[in-house]
GROMACS .gro file of N, CA, C and O in nm:
model
  320
    1GLU      N    1   5.895   3.843   0.367
    1GLU     CA    2   5.891   3.987   0.353
    1GLU      C    3   5.748   4.038   0.359
    1GLU      O    4   5.715   4.125   0.435
    2LYS      N    5   5.664   3.977   0.279
    2LYS     CA    6   5.526   4.020   0.268
    2LYS      C    7   5.451   4.007   0.402
    2LYS      O    8   5.366   4.086   0.435
    3PHE      N    9   5.486   3.906   0.482
    3PHE     CA   10   5.414   3.879   0.606
    3PHE      C   11   5.467   3.956   0.725
    3PHE      O   12   5.400   3.968   0.826
    4LEU      N   13   5.586   4.011   0.716
    4LEU     CA   14   5.646   4.078   0.831
    4LEU      C   15   5.561   4.193   0.885
    4LEU      O   16   5.532   4.196   1.003
    5PRO      N   17   5.514   4.287   0.801
    5PRO     CA   18   5.430   4.394   0.858
    5PRO      C   19   5.302   4.341   0.922
    5PRO      O   20   5.258   4.391   1.023
    6LYS      N   21   5.245   4.235   0.865
    6LYS     CA   22   5.121   4.180   0.921
    6LYS      C   23   5.145   4.118   1.059
    6LYS      O   24   5.061   4.127   1.145
    7THR      N   25   5.257   4.052   1.077
    7THR     CA   26   5.282   3.989   1.206
    7THR      C   27   5.332   4.090   1.309
    7THR      O   28   5.307   4.075   1.426
    8SER      N   29   5.400   4.195   1.265
    8SER     CA   30   5.453   4.289   1.363
    8SER      C   31   5.344   4.379   1.421
    8SER      O   32   5.350   4.415   1.536
    9ALA      N   33   5.243   4.412   1.344
    9ALA     CA   34   5.138   4.501   1.394
    9ALA      C   35   5.058   4.437   1.508
    9ALA      O   36   5.046   4.498   1.614
   10PRO      N   37   5.006   4.315   1.491
   10PRO     CA   38   4.934   4.255   1.605
   10PRO      C   39   5.023   4.233   1.727
   10PRO      O   40   4.981   4.248   1.838
   11PHE      N   41   5.151   4.200   1.701
   11PHE     CA   42   5.241   4.179   1.814
   11PHE      C   43   5.255   4.306   1.896
   11PHE      O   44   5.243   4.305   2.016
   12SER      N   45   5.276   4.420   1.828
   12SER     CA   46   5.293   4.544   1.902
   12SER      C   47   5.163   4.584   1.973
   12SER      O   48   5.166   4.633   2.084
   13THR      N   49   5.050   4.560   1.910
   13THR     CA   50   4.922   4.591   1.974
   13THR      C   51   4.902   4.504   2.097
   13THR      O   52   4.867   4.553   2.203
   14ASN      N   53   4.931   4.374   2.084
   14ASN     CA   54   4.915   4.285   2.198
   14ASN      C   55   5.011   4.321   2.310
   14ASN      O   56   4.976   4.317   2.426
   15SER      N   57   5.133   4.359   2.277
   15SER     CA   58   5.230   4.399   2.379
   15SER      C   59   5.180   4.522   2.452
   15SER      O   60   5.189   4.532   2.573
   16TYR      N   61   5.126   4.616   2.376
   16TYR     CA   62   5.076   4.739   2.437
   16TYR      C   63   4.957   4.707   2.527
   16TYR      O   64   4.951   4.753   2.640
   17ASP      N   65   4.864   4.627   2.478
   17ASP     CA   66   4.747   4.590   2.559
   17ASP      C   67   4.789   4.518   2.686
   17ASP      O   68   4.738   4.544   2.793
   18ALA      N   69   4.883   4.427   2.674
   18ALA     CA   70   4.930   4.352   2.790
   18ALA      C   71   4.998   4.447   2.889
   18ALA      O   72   4.989   4.429   3.009
   19PHE      N   73   5.062   4.549   2.836
   19PHE     CA   74   5.131   4.644   2.923
   19PHE      C   75   5.033   4.730   3.002
   19PHE      O   76   5.050   4.752   3.119
   20ILE      N   77   4.926   4.779   2.939
   20ILE     CA   78   4.838   4.872   3.009
   20ILE      C   79   4.727   4.804   3.089
   20ILE      O   80   4.680   4.860   3.186
   21SER      N   81   4.685   4.684   3.051
   21SER     CA   82   4.568   4.626   3.116
   21SER      C   83   4.581   4.603   3.267
   21SER      O   84   4.483   4.621   3.336
   22PRO      N   85   4.698   4.570   3.324
   22PRO     CA   86   4.700   4.553   3.470
   22PRO      C   87   4.675   4.684   3.546
   22PRO      O   88   4.635   4.683   3.661
   23ASN      N   89   4.696   4.797   3.481
   23ASN     CA   90   4.683   4.925   3.549
   23ASN      C   91   4.550   4.995   3.522
   23ASN      O   92   4.530   5.108   3.563
   24THR      N   93   4.462   4.931   3.450
   24THR     CA   94   4.336   4.995   3.415
   24THR      C   95   4.217   4.908   3.452
   24THR      O   96   4.229   4.787   3.461
   25LEU      N   97   4.107   4.972   3.475
   25LEU     CA   98   3.982   4.899   3.494
   25LEU      C   99   3.918   4.881   3.358
   25LEU      O  100   3.935   4.965   3.270
   26ASN      N  101   3.842   4.774   3.340
   26ASN     CA  102   3.772   4.766   3.213
   26ASN      C  103   3.660   4.870   3.214
   26ASN      O  104   3.620   4.921   3.318
   27LEU      N  105   3.610   4.903   3.097
   27LEU     CA  106   3.516   5.013   3.084
   27LEU      C  107   3.389   4.989   3.166
   27LEU      O  108   3.337   5.081   3.229
   28SER      N  109   3.340   4.867   3.169
   28SER     CA  110   3.220   4.836   3.244
   28SER      C  111   3.239   4.862   3.394
   28SER      O  112   3.155   4.924   3.458
   29SER      N  113   3.351   4.817   3.448
   29SER     CA  114   3.380   4.840   3.590
   29SER      C  115   3.397   4.989   3.618
   29SER      O  116   3.350   5.039   3.720
   30PHE      N  117   3.466   5.058   3.528
   30PHE     CA  118   3.487   5.201   3.547
   30PHE      C  119   3.353   5.275   3.547
   30PHE      O  120   3.329   5.362   3.631
   31THR      N  121   3.265   5.238   3.456
   31THR     CA  122   3.133   5.302   3.448
   31THR      C  123   3.054   5.279   3.576
   31THR      O  124   2.994   5.372   3.631
   32LYS      N  125   3.053   5.155   3.625
   32LYS     CA  126   2.983   5.123   3.751
   32LYS      C  127   3.042   5.202   3.867
   32LYS      O  128   2.970   5.255   3.952
   33LEU      N  129   3.174   5.207   3.870
   33LEU     CA  130   3.245   5.278   3.976
   33LEU      C  131   3.211   5.426   3.975
   33LEU      O  132   3.180   5.486   4.078
   34MET      N  133   3.216   5.487   3.858
   34MET     CA  134   3.185   5.631   3.847
   34MET      C  135   3.039   5.657   3.887
   34MET      O  136   3.012   5.753   3.959
   35LYS      N  137   2.948   5.572   3.842
   35LYS     CA  138   2.806   5.590   3.875
   35LYS      C  139   2.786   5.584   4.027
   35LYS      O  140   2.718   5.668   4.085
   36LYS      N  141   2.848   5.485   4.090
   36LYS     CA  142   2.833   5.468   4.234
   36LYS      C  143   2.892   5.589   4.309
   36LYS      O  144   2.831   5.642   4.401
   37LEU      N  145   3.010   5.633   4.267
   37LEU     CA  146   3.074   5.746   4.334
   37LEU      C  147   2.997   5.876   4.311
   37LEU      O  148   2.988   5.959   4.401
   38GLN      N  149   2.939   5.894   4.192
   38GLN     CA  150   2.859   6.014   4.167
   38GLN      C  151   2.730   6.013   4.248
   38GLN      O  152   2.683   6.118   4.290
   39GLU      N  153   2.675   5.895   4.275
   39GLU     CA  154   2.556   5.886   4.360
   39GLU      C  155   2.589   5.920   4.505
   39GLU      O  156   2.513   5.988   4.573
   40ILE      N  157   2.703   5.870   4.551
   40ILE     CA  158   2.745   5.894   4.690
   40ILE      C  159   2.792   6.039   4.711
   40ILE      O  160   2.769   6.097   4.816
   41HIS      N  161   2.858   6.093   4.609
   41HIS     CA  162   2.916   6.228   4.619
   41HIS      C  163   2.865   6.317   4.506
   41HIS      O  164   2.941   6.354   4.416
   42PRO      N  165   2.737   6.354   4.510
   42PRO     CA  166   2.682   6.435   4.400
   42PRO      C  167   2.747   6.573   4.388
   42PRO      O  168   2.742   6.635   4.282
   43GLU      N  169   2.810   6.619   4.496
   43GLU     CA  170   2.874   6.750   4.493
   43GLU      C  171   3.009   6.748   4.420
   43GLU      O  172   3.060   6.852   4.379
   44ALA      N  173   3.065   6.630   4.402
   44ALA     CA  174   3.197   6.618   4.340
   44ALA      C  175   3.183   6.613   4.188
   44ALA      O  176   3.098   6.543   4.134
   45SER      N  177   3.270   6.687   4.120
   45SER     CA  178   3.269   6.683   3.974
   45SER      C  179   3.330   6.551   3.927
   45SER      O  180   3.400   6.483   4.003
   46ARG      N  181   3.303   6.519   3.804
   46ARG     CA  182   3.361   6.397   3.745
   46ARG      C  183   3.514   6.404   3.751
   46ARG      O  184   3.579   6.305   3.785
   47ASP      N  185   3.570   6.520   3.720
   47ASP     CA  186   3.715   6.535   3.723
   47ASP      C  187   3.771   6.513   3.863
   47ASP      O  188   3.876   6.452   3.881
   48ARG      N  189   3.700   6.562   3.964
   48ARG     CA  190   3.746   6.544   4.102
   48ARG      C  191   3.741   6.397   4.142
   48ARG      O  192   3.830   6.348   4.211
   49ILE      N  193   3.638   6.327   4.098
   49ILE     CA  194   3.628   6.184   4.127
   49ILE      C  195   3.742   6.109   4.059
   49ILE      O  196   3.806   6.023   4.120
   50VAL      N  197   3.769   6.142   3.933
   50VAL     CA  198   3.880   6.076   3.862
   50VAL      C  199   4.012   6.105   3.932
   50VAL      O  200   4.095   6.015   3.949
   51ASP      N  201   4.033   6.230   3.975
   51ASP     CA  202   4.156   6.264   4.048
   51ASP      C  203   4.169   6.181   4.176
   51ASP      O  204   4.278   6.133   4.210
   52ALA      N  205   4.057   6.163   4.247
   52ALA     CA  206   4.058   6.084   4.369
   52ALA      C  207   4.088   5.937   4.338
   52ALA      O  208   4.164   5.871   4.410
   53LEU      N  209   4.031   5.886   4.229
   53LEU     CA  210   4.061   5.748   4.188
   53LEU      C  211   4.208   5.731   4.154
   53LEU      O  212   4.270   5.630   4.190
   54LEU      N  213   4.265   5.830   4.088
   54LEU     CA  214   4.408   5.823   4.055
   54LEU      C  215   4.492   5.825   4.182
   54LEU      O  216   4.595   5.757   4.189
   55GLU      N  217   4.448   5.899   4.282
   55GLU     CA  218   4.520   5.901   4.409
   55GLU      C  219   4.511   5.766   4.480
   55GLU      O  220   4.609   5.717   4.536
   56VAL      N  221   4.393   5.704   4.475
   56VAL     CA  222   4.377   5.570   4.532
   56VAL      C  223   4.472   5.473   4.461
   56VAL      O  224   4.540   5.394   4.526
   57ARG      N  225   4.478   5.484   4.329
   57ARG     CA  226   4.567   5.396   4.253
   57ARG      C  227   4.712   5.420   4.293
   57ARG      O  228   4.787   5.326   4.315
   58LYS      N  229   4.751   5.546   4.304
   58LYS     CA  230   4.888   5.580   4.342
   58LYS      C  231   4.922   5.523   4.480
   58LYS      O  232   5.030   5.467   4.502
   59ASN      N  233   4.828   5.533   4.573
   59ASN     CA  234   4.848   5.483   4.709
   59ASN      C  235   4.848   5.331   4.717
   59ASN      O  236   4.887   5.274   4.818
   60ASN      N  237   4.802   5.265   4.610
   60ASN     CA  238   4.797   5.118   4.606
   60ASN      C  239   4.902   5.065   4.508
   60ASN      O  240   4.873   4.980   4.425
   61LYS      N  241   5.022   5.117   4.517
   61LYS     CA  242   5.135   5.073   4.434
   61LYS      C  243   5.108   5.090   4.285
   61LYS      O  244   5.156   5.013   4.202
   62GLY      N  245   5.025   5.187   4.249
   62GLY     CA  246   5.001   5.218   4.108
   62GLY      C  247   4.901   5.131   4.037
   62GLY      O  248   4.889   5.139   3.915
   63ILE      N  249   4.827   5.049   4.111
   63ILE     CA  250   4.728   4.961   4.047
   63ILE      C  251   4.596   4.961   4.123
   63ILE      O  252   4.592   4.983   4.244
   64LEU      N  253   4.489   4.936   4.050
   64LEU     CA  254   4.357   4.918   4.113
   64LEU      C  255   4.312   4.773   4.103
   64LEU      O  256   4.226   4.730   4.179
   65SER      N  257   4.371   4.699   4.011
   65SER     CA  258   4.330   4.559   3.998
   65SER      C  259   4.362   4.485   4.127
   65SER      O  260   4.462   4.513   4.193
   66GLY      N  261   4.274   4.396   4.163
   66GLY     CA  262   4.291   4.323   4.288
   66GLY      C  263   4.208   4.381   4.401
   66GLY      O  264   4.184   4.316   4.501
   67LEU      N  265   4.164   4.507   4.385
   67LEU     CA  266   4.076   4.568   4.485
   67LEU      C  267   3.932   4.550   4.439
   67LEU      O  268   3.902   4.562   4.321
   68SER      N  269   3.843   4.525   4.533
   68SER     CA  270   3.701   4.517   4.497
   68SER      C  271   3.649   4.657   4.469
   68SER      O  272   3.707   4.757   4.513
   69ILE      N  273   3.539   4.664   4.396
   69ILE     CA  274   3.480   4.795   4.368
   69ILE      C  275   3.441   4.863   4.498
   69ILE      O  276   3.463   4.983   4.515
   70ASN      N  277   3.387   4.787   4.595
   70ASN     CA  278   3.351   4.846   4.724
   70ASN      C  279   3.472   4.905   4.796
   70ASN      O  280   3.463   5.012   4.856
   71SER      N  281   3.583   4.836   4.789
   71SER     CA  282   3.706   4.885   4.851
   71SER      C  283   3.753   5.014   4.783
   71SER      O  284   3.793   5.110   4.849
   72ILE      N  285   3.746   5.016   4.650
   72ILE     CA  286   3.785   5.136   4.576
   72ILE      C  287   3.693   5.251   4.611
   72ILE      O  288   3.737   5.364   4.633
   73VAL      N  289   3.562   5.224   4.620
   73VAL     CA  290   3.465   5.327   4.656
   73VAL      C  291   3.495   5.382   4.795
   73VAL      O  292   3.495   5.504   4.816
   74GLN      N  293   3.522   5.295   4.890
   74GLN     CA  294   3.552   5.339   5.027
   74GLN      C  295   3.676   5.426   5.031
   74GLN      O  296   3.677   5.533   5.092
   75ARG      N  297   3.782   5.381   4.965
   75ARG     CA  298   3.908   5.456   4.965
   75ARG      C  299   3.893   5.590   4.894
   75ARG      O  300   3.949   5.690   4.936
   76THR      N  301   3.817   5.591   4.786
   76THR     CA  302   3.795   5.714   4.711
   76THR      C  303   3.710   5.811   4.791
   76THR      O  304   3.736   5.932   4.794
   77SER      N  305   3.611   5.759   4.862
   77SER     CA  306   3.523   5.843   4.946
   77SER      C  307   3.601   5.913   5.057
   77SER      O  308   3.572   6.028   5.088
   78VAL      N  309   3.700   5.845   5.112
   78VAL     CA  310   3.784   5.907   5.217
   78VAL      C  311   3.855   6.029   5.158
   78VAL      O  312   3.862   6.135   5.221
   79ILE      N  313   3.903   6.017   5.035
   79ILE     CA  314   3.975   6.127   4.969
   79ILE      C  315   3.879   6.239   4.935
   79ILE      O  316   3.912   6.357   4.953
   80LEU      N  317   3.761   6.204   4.885
   80LEU     CA  318   3.664   6.306   4.846
   80LEU      C  319   3.608   6.376   4.969
   80LEU      O  320   3.572   6.491   4.967
   0.00000   0.00000   0.00000
């Protein structure tokens, strides 16, 4: 009884993390990607770049993992 809440909390956190991680970039990659795209497209707002990245993800079966940063930059630049 006493251990049930302790074991259920990490399990649900791990399940959630496992669920979202294939569809997200890690923060370091995202930061590099945003910096590179802002350098290439200084006229584009951060929100516009994020919208373009989401479109790239949508066009790639809902995921960005498996694509190189250069490939993501190229695809996003076409949209921008």
